[in-house]
mmCIF file of C-alpha atoms in Angstrom:
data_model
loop_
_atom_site.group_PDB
_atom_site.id
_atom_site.type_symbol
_atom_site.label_atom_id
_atom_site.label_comp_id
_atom_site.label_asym_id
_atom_site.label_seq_id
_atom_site.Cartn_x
_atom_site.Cartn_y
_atom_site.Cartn_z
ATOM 1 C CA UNK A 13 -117.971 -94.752 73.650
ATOM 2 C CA UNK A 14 -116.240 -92.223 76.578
ATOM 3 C CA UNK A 15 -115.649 -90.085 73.728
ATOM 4 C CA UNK A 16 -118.898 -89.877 72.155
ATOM 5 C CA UNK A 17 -119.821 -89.294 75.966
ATOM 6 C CA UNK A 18 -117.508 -86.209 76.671
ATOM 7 C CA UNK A 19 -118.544 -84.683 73.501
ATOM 8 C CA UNK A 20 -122.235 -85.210 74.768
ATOM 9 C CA UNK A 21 -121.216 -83.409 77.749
ATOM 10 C CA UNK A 22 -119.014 -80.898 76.401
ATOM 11 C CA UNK A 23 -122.157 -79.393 73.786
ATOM 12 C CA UNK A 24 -124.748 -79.821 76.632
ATOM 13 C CA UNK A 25 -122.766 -77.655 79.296
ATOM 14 C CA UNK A 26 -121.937 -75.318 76.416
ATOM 15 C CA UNK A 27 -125.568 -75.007 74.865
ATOM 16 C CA UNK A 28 -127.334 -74.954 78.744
ATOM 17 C CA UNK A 29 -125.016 -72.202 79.817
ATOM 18 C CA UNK A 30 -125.745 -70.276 77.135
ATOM 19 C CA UNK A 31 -129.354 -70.562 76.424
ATOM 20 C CA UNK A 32 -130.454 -72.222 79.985
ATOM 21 C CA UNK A 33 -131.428 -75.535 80.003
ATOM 22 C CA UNK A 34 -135.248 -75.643 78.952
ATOM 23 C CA UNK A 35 -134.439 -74.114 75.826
ATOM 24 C CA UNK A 36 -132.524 -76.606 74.803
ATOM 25 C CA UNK A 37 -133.327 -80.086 73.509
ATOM 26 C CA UNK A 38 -131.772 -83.386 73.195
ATOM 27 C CA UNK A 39 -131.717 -83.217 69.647
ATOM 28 C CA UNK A 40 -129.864 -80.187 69.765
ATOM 29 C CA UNK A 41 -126.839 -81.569 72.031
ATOM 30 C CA UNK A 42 -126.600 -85.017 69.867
ATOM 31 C CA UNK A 43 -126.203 -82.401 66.474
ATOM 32 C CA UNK A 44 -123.906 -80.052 68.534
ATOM 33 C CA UNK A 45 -122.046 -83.084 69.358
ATOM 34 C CA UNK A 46 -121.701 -83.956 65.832
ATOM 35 C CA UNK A 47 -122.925 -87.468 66.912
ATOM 36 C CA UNK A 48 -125.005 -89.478 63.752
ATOM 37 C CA UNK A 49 -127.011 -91.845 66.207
ATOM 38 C CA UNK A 50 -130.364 -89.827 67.747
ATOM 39 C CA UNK A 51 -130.526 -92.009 70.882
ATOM 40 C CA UNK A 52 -127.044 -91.150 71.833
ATOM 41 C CA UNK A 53 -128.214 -88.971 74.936
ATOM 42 C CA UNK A 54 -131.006 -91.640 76.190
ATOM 43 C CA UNK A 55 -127.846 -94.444 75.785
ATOM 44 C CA UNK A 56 -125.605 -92.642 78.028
ATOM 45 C CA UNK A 57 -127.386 -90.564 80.599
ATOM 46 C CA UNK A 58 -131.223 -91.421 79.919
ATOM 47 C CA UNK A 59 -132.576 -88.264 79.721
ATOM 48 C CA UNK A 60 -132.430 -84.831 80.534
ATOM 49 C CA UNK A 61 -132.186 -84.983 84.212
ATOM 50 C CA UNK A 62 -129.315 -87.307 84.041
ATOM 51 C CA UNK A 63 -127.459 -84.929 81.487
ATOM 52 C CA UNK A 64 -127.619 -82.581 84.110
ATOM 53 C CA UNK A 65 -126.403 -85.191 86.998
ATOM 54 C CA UNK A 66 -124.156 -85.884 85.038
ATOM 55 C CA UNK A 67 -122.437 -82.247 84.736
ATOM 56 C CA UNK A 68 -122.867 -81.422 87.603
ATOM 57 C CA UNK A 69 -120.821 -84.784 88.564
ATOM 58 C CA UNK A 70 -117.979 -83.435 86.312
ATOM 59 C CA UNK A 71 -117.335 -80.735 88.907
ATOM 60 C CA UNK A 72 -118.725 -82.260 91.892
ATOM 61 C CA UNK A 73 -115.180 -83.535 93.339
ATOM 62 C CA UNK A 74 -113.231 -80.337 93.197
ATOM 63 C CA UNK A 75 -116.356 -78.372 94.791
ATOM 64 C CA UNK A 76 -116.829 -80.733 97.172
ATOM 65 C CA UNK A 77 -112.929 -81.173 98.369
ATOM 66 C CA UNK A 78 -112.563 -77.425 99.007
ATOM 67 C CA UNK A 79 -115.482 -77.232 100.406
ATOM 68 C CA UNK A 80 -114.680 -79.897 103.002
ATOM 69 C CA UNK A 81 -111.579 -78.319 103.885
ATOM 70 C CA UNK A 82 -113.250 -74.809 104.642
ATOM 71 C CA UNK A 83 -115.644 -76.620 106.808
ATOM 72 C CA UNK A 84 -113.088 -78.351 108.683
ATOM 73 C CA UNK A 85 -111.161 -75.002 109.188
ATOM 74 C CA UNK A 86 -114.823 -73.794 110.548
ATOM 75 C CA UNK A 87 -115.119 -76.489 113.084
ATOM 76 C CA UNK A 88 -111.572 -76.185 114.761
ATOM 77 C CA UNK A 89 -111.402 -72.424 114.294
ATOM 78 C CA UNK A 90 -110.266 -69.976 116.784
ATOM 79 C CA UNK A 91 -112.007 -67.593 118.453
ATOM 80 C CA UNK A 92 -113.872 -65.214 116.011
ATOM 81 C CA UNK A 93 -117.029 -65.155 118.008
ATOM 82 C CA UNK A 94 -120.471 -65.709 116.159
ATOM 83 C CA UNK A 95 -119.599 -62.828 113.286
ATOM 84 C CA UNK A 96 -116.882 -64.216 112.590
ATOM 85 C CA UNK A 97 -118.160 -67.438 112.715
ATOM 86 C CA UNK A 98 -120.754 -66.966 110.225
ATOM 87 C CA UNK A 99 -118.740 -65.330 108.165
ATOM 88 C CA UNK A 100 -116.563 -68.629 108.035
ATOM 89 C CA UNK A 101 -119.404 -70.461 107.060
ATOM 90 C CA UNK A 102 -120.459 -67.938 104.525
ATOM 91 C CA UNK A 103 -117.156 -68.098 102.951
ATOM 92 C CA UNK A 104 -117.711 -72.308 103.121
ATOM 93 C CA UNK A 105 -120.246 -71.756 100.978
ATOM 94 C CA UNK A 106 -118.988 -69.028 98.517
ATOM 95 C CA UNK A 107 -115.114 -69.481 97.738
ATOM 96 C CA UNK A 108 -115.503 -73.263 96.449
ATOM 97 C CA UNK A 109 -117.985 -71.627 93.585
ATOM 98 C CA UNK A 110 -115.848 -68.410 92.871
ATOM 99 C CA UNK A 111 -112.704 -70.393 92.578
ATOM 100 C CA UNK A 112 -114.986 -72.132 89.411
ATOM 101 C CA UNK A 113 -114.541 -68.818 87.823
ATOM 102 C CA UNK A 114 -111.142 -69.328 86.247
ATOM 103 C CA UNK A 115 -112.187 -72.251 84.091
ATOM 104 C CA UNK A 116 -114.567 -71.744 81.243
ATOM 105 C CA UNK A 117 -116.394 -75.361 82.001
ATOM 106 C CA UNK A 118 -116.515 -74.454 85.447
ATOM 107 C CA UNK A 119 -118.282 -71.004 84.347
ATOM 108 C CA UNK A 120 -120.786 -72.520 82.535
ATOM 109 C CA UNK A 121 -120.925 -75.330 85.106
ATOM 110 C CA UNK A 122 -121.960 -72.475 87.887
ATOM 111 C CA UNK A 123 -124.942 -70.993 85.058
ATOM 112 C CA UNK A 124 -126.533 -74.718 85.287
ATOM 113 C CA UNK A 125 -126.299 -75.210 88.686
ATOM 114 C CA UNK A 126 -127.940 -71.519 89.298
ATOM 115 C CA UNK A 127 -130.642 -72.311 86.895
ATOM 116 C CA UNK A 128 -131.380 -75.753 88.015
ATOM 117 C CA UNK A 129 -131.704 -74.472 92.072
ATOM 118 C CA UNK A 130 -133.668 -71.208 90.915
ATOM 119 C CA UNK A 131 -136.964 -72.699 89.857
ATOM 120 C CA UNK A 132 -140.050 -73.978 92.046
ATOM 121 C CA UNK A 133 -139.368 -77.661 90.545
ATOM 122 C CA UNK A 134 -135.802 -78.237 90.472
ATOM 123 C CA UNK A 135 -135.255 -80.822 87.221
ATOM 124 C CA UNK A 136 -132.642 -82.058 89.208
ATOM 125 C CA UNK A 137 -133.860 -82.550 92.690
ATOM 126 C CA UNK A 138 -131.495 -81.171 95.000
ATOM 127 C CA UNK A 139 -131.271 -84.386 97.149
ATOM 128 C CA UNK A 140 -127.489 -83.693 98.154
ATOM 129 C CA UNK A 141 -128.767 -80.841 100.933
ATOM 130 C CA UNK A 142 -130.287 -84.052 102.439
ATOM 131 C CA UNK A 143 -126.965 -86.208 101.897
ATOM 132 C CA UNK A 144 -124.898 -86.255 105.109
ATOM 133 C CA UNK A 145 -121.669 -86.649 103.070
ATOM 134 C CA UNK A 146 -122.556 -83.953 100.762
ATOM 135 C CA UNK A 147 -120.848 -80.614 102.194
ATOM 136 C CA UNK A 148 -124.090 -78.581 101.545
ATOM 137 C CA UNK A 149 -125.729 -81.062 104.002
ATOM 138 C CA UNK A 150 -122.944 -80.537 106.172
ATOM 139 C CA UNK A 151 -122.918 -76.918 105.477
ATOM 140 C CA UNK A 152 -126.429 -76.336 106.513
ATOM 141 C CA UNK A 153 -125.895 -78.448 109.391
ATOM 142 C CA UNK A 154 -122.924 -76.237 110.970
ATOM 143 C CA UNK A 155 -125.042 -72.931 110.081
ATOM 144 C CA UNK A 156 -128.824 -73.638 111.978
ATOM 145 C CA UNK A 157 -127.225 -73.253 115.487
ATOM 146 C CA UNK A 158 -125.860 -70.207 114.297
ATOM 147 C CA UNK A 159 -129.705 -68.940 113.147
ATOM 148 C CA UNK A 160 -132.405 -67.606 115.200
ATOM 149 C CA UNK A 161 -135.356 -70.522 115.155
ATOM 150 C CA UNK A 162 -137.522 -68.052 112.698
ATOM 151 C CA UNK A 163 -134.573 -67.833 110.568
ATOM 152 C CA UNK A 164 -134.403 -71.455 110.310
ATOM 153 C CA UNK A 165 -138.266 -71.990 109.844
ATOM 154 C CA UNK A 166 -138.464 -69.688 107.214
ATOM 155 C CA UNK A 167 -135.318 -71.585 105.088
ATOM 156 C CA UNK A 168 -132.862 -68.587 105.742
ATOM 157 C CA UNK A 169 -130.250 -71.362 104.893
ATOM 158 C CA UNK A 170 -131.670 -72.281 101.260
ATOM 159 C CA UNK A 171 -131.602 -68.162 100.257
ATOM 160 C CA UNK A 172 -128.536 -68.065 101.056
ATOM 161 C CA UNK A 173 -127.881 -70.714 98.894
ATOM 162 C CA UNK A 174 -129.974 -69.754 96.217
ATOM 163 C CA UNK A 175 -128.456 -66.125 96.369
ATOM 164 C CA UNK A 176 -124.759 -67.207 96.497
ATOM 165 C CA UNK A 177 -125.431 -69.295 93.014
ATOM 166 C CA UNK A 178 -127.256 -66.610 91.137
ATOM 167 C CA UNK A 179 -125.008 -63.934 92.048
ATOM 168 C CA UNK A 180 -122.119 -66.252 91.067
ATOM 169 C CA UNK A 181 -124.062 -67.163 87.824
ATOM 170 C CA UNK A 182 -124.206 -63.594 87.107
ATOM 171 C CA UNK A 183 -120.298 -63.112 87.328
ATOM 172 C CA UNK A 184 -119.686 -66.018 85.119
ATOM 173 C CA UNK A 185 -121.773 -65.087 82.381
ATOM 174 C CA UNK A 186 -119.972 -61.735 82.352
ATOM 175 C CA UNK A 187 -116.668 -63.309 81.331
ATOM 176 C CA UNK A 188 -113.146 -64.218 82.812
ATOM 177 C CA UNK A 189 -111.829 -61.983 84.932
ATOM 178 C CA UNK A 190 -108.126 -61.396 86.251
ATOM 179 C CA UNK A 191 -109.111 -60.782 89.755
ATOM 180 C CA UNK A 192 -112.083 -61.961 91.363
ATOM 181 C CA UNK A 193 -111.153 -61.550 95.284
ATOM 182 C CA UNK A 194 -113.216 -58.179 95.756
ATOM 183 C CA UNK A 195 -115.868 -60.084 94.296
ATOM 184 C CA UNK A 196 -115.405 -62.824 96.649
ATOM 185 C CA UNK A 197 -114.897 -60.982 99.266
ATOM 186 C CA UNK A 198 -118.009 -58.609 98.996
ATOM 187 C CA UNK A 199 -120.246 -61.449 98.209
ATOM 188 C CA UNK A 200 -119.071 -63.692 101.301
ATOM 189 C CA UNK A 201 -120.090 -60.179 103.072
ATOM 190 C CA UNK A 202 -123.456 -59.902 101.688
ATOM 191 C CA UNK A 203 -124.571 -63.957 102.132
ATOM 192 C CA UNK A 204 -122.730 -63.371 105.738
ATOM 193 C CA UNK A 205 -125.332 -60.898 106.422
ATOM 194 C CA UNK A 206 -128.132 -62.945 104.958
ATOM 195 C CA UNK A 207 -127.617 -65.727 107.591
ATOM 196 C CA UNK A 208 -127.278 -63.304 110.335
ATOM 197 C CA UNK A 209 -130.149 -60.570 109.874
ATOM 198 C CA UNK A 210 -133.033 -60.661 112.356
ATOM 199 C CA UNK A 211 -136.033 -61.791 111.469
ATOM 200 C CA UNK A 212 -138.688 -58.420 111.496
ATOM 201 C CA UNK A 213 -141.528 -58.832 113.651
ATOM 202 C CA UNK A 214 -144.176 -58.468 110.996
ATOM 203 C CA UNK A 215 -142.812 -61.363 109.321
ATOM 204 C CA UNK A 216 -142.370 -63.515 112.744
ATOM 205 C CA UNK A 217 -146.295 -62.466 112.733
ATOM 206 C CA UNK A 218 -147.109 -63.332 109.165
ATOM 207 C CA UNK A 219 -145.063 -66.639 109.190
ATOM 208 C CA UNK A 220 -147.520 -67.862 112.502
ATOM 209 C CA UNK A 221 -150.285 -66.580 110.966
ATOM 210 C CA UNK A 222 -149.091 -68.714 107.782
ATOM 211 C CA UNK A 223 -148.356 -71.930 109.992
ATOM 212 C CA UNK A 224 -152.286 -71.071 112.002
ATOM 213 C CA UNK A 225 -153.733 -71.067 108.699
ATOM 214 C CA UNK A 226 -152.210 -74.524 107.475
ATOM 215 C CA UNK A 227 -153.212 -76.358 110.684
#
């Protein structure tokens, strides 16, 4: 039974990755598989939604442990000031993705994960950022005193997010490399500057005029 379950998993992360995962149907995994029973998928994850949990679950401990650490070195860090503070928490958020980059599950593991958290309706809903033991939940948590309150309002922490995975996506779709630090580097930069740009006045102004208008 685990192996007819890891081959499950192996064809689905293979098959979303490359096609995204609305293009692809259960039927398609179970054949990719080269499993004979049809209900294979419904047996051992239910449906499509707990495919994807279940993925994502695959690479959940090694993103979550060096993600952990990073925040730790954030909280008892020296004395960088708030740039370098941010950029700390930036690279918290970055480096535990990027270091997925070497392994081709964990490549196609960082497509899923962009397209599941790019859409309007998540198929997996992204409960974790509301998880106190998940490090995005702690993540988010160690970044909004670092935000101006307009940032925060207007969910400067969740683009930042969203941003980090699709640019990541983007790199893993493009094939292995043999060095990704610049990469690293320059996108910890640009998500650094994401959490730390001022908000303009004509949005502060459209953002009330939003807030007046729903009451």
């Amino acid at each position: 039974m685990n192996g007819t379950r890891e081959r499950l998993l192996d064809a689905a992360e293979r098959l979303y990755a490359e096609r995204g995962v609305d293009a692809v149907s259960l039927r398609e995994i179970v054949q990719a598989a080269g499993v004979r029973n049809a209900t294979a998928v419904q047996y051992h994850f239910g449906d499509r939604a707990g495919m994807v949990r279940a993925l994502f679950a695959r690479h959940a401990p090694e993103v979550e442990a060096r993600r952990h650490a990073l925040l730790d070195a954030c909280e008892t860090g020296g004395d960088g000031g708030q740039e370098g503070a941010v950029r700390a928490l930036a690279g918290a958020l970055v480096r535990p993705l990027t270091a997925r980059l070497a392994d081709p599950s964990g490549r196609a593991f960082l497509q899923i994960w962009a397209d599941v958290l790019n859409r309007p309706d998540p198929i997996v809903p992204v409960a974790v950022l509301d998880d106190p033991s998940d490090s995005l939940c702690r993540w988010r948590a160690l970044v909004e005193p670092m935000l101006e309150e307009d940032a925060a309002r207007l969910h400067r922490r969740f683009t930042a997010v969203r941003y980090a995975a699709i640019e990541v996506a983007r790199r893993a779709r493009s094939g292995p490399r043999t060095d990704d630090r610049l990469f690293t580097s320059y996108l910890i930069d640009v998500v650094a500057a994401i959490l730390g740009a001022p908000v303009s006045p004509e949005t502060r102004r459209l953002a009330a005029e939003r807030d007046a208008a729903r009451g």
